[in-house]
Coordinates of C-alpha atoms and ligand atoms in Angstrom, one line a residue:
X20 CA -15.1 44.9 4.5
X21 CA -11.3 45.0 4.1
X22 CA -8.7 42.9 4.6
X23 CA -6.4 43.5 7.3
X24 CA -4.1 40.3 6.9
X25 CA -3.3 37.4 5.2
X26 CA -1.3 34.3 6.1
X27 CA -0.2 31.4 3.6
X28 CA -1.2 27.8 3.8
X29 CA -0.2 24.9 1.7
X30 CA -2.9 24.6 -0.3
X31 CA -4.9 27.6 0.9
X32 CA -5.0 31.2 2.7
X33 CA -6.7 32.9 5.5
X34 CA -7.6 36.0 5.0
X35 CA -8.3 38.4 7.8
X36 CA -10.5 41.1 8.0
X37 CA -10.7 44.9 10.0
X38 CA -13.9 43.2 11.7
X39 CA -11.5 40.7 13.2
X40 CA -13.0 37.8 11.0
X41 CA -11.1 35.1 9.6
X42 CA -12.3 33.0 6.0
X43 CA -10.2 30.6 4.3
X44 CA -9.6 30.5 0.1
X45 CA -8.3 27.3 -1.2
X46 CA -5.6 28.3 -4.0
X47 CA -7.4 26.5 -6.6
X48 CA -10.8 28.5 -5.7
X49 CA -8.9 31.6 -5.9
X50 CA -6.9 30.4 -9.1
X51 CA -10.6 29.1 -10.7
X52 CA -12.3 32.4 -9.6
X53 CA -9.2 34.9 -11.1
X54 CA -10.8 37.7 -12.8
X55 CA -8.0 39.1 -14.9
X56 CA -9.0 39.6 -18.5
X57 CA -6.7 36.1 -19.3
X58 CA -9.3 34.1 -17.1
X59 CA -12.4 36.0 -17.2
X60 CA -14.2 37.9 -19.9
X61 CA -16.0 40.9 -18.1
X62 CA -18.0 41.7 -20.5
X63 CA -19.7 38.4 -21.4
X64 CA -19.1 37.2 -16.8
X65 CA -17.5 34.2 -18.7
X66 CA -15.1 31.9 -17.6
X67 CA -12.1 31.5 -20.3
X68 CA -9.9 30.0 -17.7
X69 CA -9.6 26.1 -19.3
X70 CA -10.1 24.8 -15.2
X71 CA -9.1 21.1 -16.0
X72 CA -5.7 22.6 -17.2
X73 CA -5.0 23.8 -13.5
X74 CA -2.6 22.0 -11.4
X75 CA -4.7 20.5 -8.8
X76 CA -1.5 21.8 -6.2
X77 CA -1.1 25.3 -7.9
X78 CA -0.1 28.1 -5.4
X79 CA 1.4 31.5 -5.4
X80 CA 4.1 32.8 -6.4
X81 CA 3.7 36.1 -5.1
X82 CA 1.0 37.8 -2.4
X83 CA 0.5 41.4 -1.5
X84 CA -2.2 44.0 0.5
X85 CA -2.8 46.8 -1.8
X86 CA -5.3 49.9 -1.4
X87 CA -5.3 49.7 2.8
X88 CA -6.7 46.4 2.5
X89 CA -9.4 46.8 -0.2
X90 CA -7.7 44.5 -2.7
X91 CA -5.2 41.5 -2.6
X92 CA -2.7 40.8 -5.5
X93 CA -1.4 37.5 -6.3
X94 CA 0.8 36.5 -8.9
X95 CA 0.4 33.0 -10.0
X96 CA 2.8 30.7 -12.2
X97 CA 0.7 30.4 -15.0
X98 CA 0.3 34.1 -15.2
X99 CA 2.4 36.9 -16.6
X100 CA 0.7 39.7 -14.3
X101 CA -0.8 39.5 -10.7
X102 CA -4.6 39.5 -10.4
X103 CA -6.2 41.4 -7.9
X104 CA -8.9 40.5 -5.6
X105 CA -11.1 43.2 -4.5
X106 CA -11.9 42.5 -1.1
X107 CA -15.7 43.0 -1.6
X108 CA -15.7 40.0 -3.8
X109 CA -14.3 37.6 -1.4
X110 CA -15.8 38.7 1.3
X111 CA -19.7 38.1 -0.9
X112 CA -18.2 34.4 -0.6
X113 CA -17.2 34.2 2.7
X114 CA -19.0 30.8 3.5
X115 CA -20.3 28.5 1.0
X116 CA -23.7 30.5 -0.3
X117 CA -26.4 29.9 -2.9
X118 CA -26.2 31.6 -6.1
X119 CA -29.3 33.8 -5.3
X120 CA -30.4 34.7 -1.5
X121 CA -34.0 35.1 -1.9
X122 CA -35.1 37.3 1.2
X123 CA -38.1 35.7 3.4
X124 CA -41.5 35.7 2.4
X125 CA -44.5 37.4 4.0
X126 CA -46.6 34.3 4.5
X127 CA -50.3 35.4 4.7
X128 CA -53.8 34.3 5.3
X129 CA -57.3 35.7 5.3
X130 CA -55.9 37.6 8.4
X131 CA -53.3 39.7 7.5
X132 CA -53.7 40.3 3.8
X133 CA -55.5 43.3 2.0
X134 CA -55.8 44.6 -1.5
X135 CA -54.2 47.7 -0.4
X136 CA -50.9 46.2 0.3
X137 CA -50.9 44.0 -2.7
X138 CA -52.3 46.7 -5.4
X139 CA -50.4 48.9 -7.9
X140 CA -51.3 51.3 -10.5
X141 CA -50.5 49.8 -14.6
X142 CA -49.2 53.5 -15.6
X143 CA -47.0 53.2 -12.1
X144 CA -46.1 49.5 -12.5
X145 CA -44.7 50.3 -16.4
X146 CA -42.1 52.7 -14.6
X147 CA -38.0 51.2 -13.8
X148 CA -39.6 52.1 -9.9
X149 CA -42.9 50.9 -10.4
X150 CA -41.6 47.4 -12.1
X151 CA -39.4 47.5 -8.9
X152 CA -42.3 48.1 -6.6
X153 CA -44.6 45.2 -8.0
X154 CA -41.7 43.0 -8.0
X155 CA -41.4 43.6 -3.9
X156 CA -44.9 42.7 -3.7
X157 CA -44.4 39.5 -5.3
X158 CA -41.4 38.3 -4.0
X159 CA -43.3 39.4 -0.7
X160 CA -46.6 38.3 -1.0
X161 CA -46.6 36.2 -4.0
X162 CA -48.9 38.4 -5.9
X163 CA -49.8 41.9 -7.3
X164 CA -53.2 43.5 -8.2
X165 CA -52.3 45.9 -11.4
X166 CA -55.6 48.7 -11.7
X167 CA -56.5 50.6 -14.2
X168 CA -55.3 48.8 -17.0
X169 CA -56.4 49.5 -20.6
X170 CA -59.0 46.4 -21.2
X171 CA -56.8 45.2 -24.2
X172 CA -54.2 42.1 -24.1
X173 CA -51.9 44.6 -25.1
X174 CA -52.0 45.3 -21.5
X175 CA -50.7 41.9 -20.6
X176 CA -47.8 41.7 -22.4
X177 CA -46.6 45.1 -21.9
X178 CA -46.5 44.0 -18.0
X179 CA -45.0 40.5 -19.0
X180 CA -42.4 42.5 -21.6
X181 CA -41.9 44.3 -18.5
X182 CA -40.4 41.4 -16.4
X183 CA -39.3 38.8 -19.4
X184 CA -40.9 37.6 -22.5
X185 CA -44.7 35.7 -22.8
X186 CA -43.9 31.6 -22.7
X187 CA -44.8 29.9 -25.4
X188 CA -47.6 26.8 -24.4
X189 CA -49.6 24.3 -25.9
X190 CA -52.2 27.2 -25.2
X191 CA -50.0 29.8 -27.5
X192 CA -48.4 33.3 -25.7
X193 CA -50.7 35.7 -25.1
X194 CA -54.5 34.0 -24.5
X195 CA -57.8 35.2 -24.1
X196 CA -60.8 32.7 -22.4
X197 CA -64.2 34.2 -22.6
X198 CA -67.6 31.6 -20.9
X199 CA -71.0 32.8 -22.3
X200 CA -73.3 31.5 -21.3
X201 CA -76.2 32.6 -23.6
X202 CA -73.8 31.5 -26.5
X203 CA -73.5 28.1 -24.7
X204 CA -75.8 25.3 -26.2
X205 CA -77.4 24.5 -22.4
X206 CA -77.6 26.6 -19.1
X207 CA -73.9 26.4 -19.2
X208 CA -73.1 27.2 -16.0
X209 CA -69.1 27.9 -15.7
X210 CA -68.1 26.3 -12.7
X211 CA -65.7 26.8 -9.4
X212 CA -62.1 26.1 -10.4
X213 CA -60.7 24.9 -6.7
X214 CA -57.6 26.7 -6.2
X215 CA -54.4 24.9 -7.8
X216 CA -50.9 25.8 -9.5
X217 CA -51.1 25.6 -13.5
X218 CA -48.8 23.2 -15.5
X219 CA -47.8 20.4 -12.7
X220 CA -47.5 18.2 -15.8
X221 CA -44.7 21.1 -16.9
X222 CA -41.6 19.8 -15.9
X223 CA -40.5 23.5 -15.1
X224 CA -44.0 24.8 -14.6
X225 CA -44.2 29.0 -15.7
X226 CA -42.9 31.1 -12.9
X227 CA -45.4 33.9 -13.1
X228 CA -48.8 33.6 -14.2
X229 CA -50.8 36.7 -16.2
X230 CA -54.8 37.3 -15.6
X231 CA -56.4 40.5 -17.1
X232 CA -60.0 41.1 -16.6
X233 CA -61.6 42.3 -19.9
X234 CA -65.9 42.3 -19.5
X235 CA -67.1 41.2 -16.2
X236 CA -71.3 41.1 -17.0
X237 CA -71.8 38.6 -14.6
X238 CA -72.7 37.3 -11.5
X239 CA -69.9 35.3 -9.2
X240 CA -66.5 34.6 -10.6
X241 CA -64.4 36.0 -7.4
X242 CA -60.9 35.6 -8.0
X243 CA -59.0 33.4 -5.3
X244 CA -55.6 33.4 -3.7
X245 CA -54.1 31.2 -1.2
X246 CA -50.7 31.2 0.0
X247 CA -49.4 27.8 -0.4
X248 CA -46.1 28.4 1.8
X249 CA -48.5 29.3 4.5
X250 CA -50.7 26.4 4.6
X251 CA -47.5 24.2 4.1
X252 CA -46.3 26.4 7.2
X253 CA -48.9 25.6 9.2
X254 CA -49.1 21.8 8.0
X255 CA -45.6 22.0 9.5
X256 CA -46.7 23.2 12.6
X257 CA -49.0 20.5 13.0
X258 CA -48.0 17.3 11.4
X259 CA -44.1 17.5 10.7
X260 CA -44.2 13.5 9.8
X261 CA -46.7 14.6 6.8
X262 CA -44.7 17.5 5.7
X263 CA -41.3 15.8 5.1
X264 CA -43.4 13.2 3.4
X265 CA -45.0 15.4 1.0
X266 CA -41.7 16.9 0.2
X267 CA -40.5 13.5 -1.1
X268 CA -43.7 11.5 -1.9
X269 CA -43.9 12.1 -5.8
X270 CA -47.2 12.6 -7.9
X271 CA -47.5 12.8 -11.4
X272 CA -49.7 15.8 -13.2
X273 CA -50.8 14.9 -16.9
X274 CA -52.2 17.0 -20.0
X275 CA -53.6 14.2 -22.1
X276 CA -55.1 15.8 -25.7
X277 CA -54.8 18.1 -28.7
X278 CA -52.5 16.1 -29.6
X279 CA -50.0 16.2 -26.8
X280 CA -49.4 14.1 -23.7
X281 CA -47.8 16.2 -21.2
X282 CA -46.5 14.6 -17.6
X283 CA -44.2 15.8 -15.5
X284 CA -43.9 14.3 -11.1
X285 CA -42.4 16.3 -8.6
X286 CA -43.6 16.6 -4.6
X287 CA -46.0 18.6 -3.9
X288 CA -43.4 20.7 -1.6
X289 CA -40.5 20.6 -3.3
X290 CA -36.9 21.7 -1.3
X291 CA -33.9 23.2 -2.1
X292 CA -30.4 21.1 -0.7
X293 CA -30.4 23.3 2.2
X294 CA -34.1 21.9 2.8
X295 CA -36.3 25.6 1.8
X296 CA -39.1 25.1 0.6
X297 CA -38.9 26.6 -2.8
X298 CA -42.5 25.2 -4.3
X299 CA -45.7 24.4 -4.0
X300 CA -47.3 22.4 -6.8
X301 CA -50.7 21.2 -6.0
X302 CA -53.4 20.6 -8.9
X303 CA -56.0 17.9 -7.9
X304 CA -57.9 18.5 -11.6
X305 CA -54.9 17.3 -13.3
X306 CA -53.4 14.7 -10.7
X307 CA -52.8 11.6 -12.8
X308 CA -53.9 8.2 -11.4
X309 CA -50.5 6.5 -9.4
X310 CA -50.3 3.8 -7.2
X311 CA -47.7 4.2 -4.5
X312 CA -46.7 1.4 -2.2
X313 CA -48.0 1.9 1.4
X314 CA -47.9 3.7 3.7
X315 CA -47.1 6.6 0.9
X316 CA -50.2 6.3 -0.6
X317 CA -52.0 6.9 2.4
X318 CA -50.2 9.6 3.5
X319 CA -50.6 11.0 -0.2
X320 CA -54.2 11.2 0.7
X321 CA -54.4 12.5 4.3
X322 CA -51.6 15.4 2.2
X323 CA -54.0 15.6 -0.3
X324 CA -56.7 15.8 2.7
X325 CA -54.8 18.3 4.5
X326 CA -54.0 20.7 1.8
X327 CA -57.0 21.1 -0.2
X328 CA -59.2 21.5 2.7
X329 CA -57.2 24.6 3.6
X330 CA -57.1 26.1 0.2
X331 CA -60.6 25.9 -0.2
X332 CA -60.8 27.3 3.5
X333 CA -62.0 30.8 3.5
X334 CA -59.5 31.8 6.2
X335 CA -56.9 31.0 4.1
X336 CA -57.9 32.7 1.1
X337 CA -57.7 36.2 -0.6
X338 CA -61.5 36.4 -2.7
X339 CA -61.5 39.5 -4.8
X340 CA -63.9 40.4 -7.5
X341 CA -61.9 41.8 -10.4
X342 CA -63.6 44.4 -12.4
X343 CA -62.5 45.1 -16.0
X344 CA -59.3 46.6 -16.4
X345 CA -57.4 44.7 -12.8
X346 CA -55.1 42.2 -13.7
X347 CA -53.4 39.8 -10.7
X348 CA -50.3 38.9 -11.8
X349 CA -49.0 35.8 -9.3
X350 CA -45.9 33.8 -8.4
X351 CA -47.3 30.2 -9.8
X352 CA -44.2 28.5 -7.2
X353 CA -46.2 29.4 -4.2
X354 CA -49.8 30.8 -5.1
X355 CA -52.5 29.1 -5.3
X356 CA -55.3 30.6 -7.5
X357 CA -58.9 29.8 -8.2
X358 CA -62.1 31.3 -9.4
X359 CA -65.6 31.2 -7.9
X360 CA -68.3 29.9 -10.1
X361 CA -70.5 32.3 -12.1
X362 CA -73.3 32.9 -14.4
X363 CA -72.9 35.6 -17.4
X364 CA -70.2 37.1 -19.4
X365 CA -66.6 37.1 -18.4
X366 CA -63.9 38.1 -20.4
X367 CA -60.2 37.4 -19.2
X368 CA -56.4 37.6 -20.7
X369 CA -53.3 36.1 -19.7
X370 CA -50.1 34.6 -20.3
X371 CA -47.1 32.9 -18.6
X372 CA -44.2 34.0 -17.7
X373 CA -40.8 31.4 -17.0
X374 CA -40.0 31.3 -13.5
X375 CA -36.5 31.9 -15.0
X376 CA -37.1 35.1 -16.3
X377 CA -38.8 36.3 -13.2
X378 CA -36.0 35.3 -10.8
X379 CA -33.9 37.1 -13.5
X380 CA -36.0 40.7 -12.9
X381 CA -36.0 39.9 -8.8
X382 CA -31.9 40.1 -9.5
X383 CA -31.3 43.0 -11.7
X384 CA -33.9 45.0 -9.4
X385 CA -31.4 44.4 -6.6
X386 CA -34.5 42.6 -4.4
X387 CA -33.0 39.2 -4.2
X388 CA -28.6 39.5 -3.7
X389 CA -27.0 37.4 -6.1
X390 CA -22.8 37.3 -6.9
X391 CA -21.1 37.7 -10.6
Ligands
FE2_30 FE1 -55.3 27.7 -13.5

């Protein structure tokens, strides 16, 4: 976009554009946002302008159209030379915007999801396009099946190095779980693990979640998915009293032993300000005991009700028996994941990654836009 005009305000400008658009810039925005090397460090995208310091009524001196409209130029008082304004970088703020525009997801059920569209090859997903690739699928679907991966936890956190780094738990980095159940002392029959999110008593519960299949000798033990922005779609659909209740309607999740005593409450759909939902957070194992006043507590239950009966709904769900050497790698924020119950050997690796450091990846493979 370029700039085919500008006019001058008291305390702001508008700014036209070729396309026959208008935006306004408030001087101070403009002033705050200079980035000549006096007021911006490019090479750290630090601010060294000392904001507070700015008159709250500063204005130009000086404003001029250079390059056919591709930059503007303006020379302010507190400045010796003009600063120019490429015209791409006003027009990426052209109404107030979030930091990061996270494109739609691909909400699916039992219907409309395959392994095929989800799966990706370990040598292919270790690649600069491969990384990319498997990134798509989870900012798409929510989760990626890696094949063919060498049955070592190396394997994990060359994926995880991959994206960010392995978070550090009460449960270490980089973990291995094994059941046995001729080692066991009983018939030690591992049991189902109902699909939930991990760490609700995290108060920033890990973005990505790790699972590397190492031995499989066993009977049962399918892997299971669920889409938590689906179901809380479709709860939408049908009950929108519910939903806006469950996005405000606290509940506490608690890790209580080893020595630590972990809580953390949040909704169980959680919004940004501009009311997305932005996570899921749903663990019924590790739901502490809270008393809400009514009618919250009661509609805490028919949530609970709701929810849970759809992720342990087989038309919801993605069941996938994962043979040694797959590894699902899932976005914690929106999938839910579970296992089947099983008798035998099963081996399994993982690790965590901070939802930090996976938004950071999404950005610097161009698949969410962000501005700097
Ligand atoms: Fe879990």
């Amino acid at each position: 976009m370029t700039i085919s005009a500008f006019q001058l305000g008291s305390d702001s400008m508008q700014i036209k554009w070729h396309s026959g658009q208008a935006s306004i810039f408030s001087y101070f925005w403009l002033r705050d946002n200079a980035r000549d090397p006096v007021s911006f460090d490019s090479q750290s995208h630090q601010r060294e302008l000392f904001t507070a310091m700015v008159p709250a009524d500063i204005s130009p001196e000086q404003v001029k159209l250079k390059e056919d409209g591709q930059c503007i130029c303006i020379k302010w008082p507190d400045l010796e030379n003009f600063v120019d304004y490429d015209s791409g970088f006003l027009a990426a703020y052209l109404k107030p915007i979030d930091e990061i525009d996270v494109p739609a997801p691909t909400l699916w059920d039992a219907h409309n999801i395959t392994s095929d569209l989800v799966s990706i090859e370990f040598d292919q997903a270790l690649t600069r396009s491969g990384t990319s690739e498997a990134l798509k699928k989870l900012a798409d679907y929510g989760f990626v099946l890696v094949k063919h991966c060498p049955c070592e936890q190396a394997s994990v956190a060359k994926f995880a190095n991959n994206i960010g780094y392995i978070r550090e738990t009460i449960f270490g980095g980089l973990w291995e779980f094994e059941a046995n159940e001729t080692m066991a002392d009983s018939a030690y029959t591992p049991k189902e693990l109902r699909p939930h999110t991990d760490s609700t008593y995290s108060l920033d519960a890990p973005g990505l979640q790790i699972l590397l299949c190492m031995e499989y000798d066993a009977t049962g033990g399918e892997s299971v998915m669920v889409d938590g922005f689906r179901v809380a779609h479709q709860l939408q659909q049908d009950d929108p009293v519910l939903y806006a209740a469950l996005g405000q309607i606290e509940v506490t999740g608690i890790y209580k032993g080893d020595g630590s005593n972990l809580q953390a409450r949040r909704p169980i759909l959680r919004h940004d300000h501009e009311g997305r939902l932005i996570q899921v957070t749903f663990n019924n194992y590790d739901r502490a005991t809270i008393r809400l006043a009514e009618p919250q507590m009661t509609q805490l239950y028919s949530g609970i009700r709701y929810l849970d009966s759809r992720f342990n709904s087989a038309n919801y769900q993605w069941r996938y028996q994962l043979k040694p050497g797959e590894m699902i790698v899932f976005d914690n924020w929106r999938v839910l994941h579970g296992r089947g119950a099983f008798q035998g050997k099963r081996k399994m690796a993982g690790a965590y990654i901070n939802r930090e450091d996976y938004l950071s990846s999404l950005k610097t493979h161009n698949i969410v836009k962000y501005h700097a």
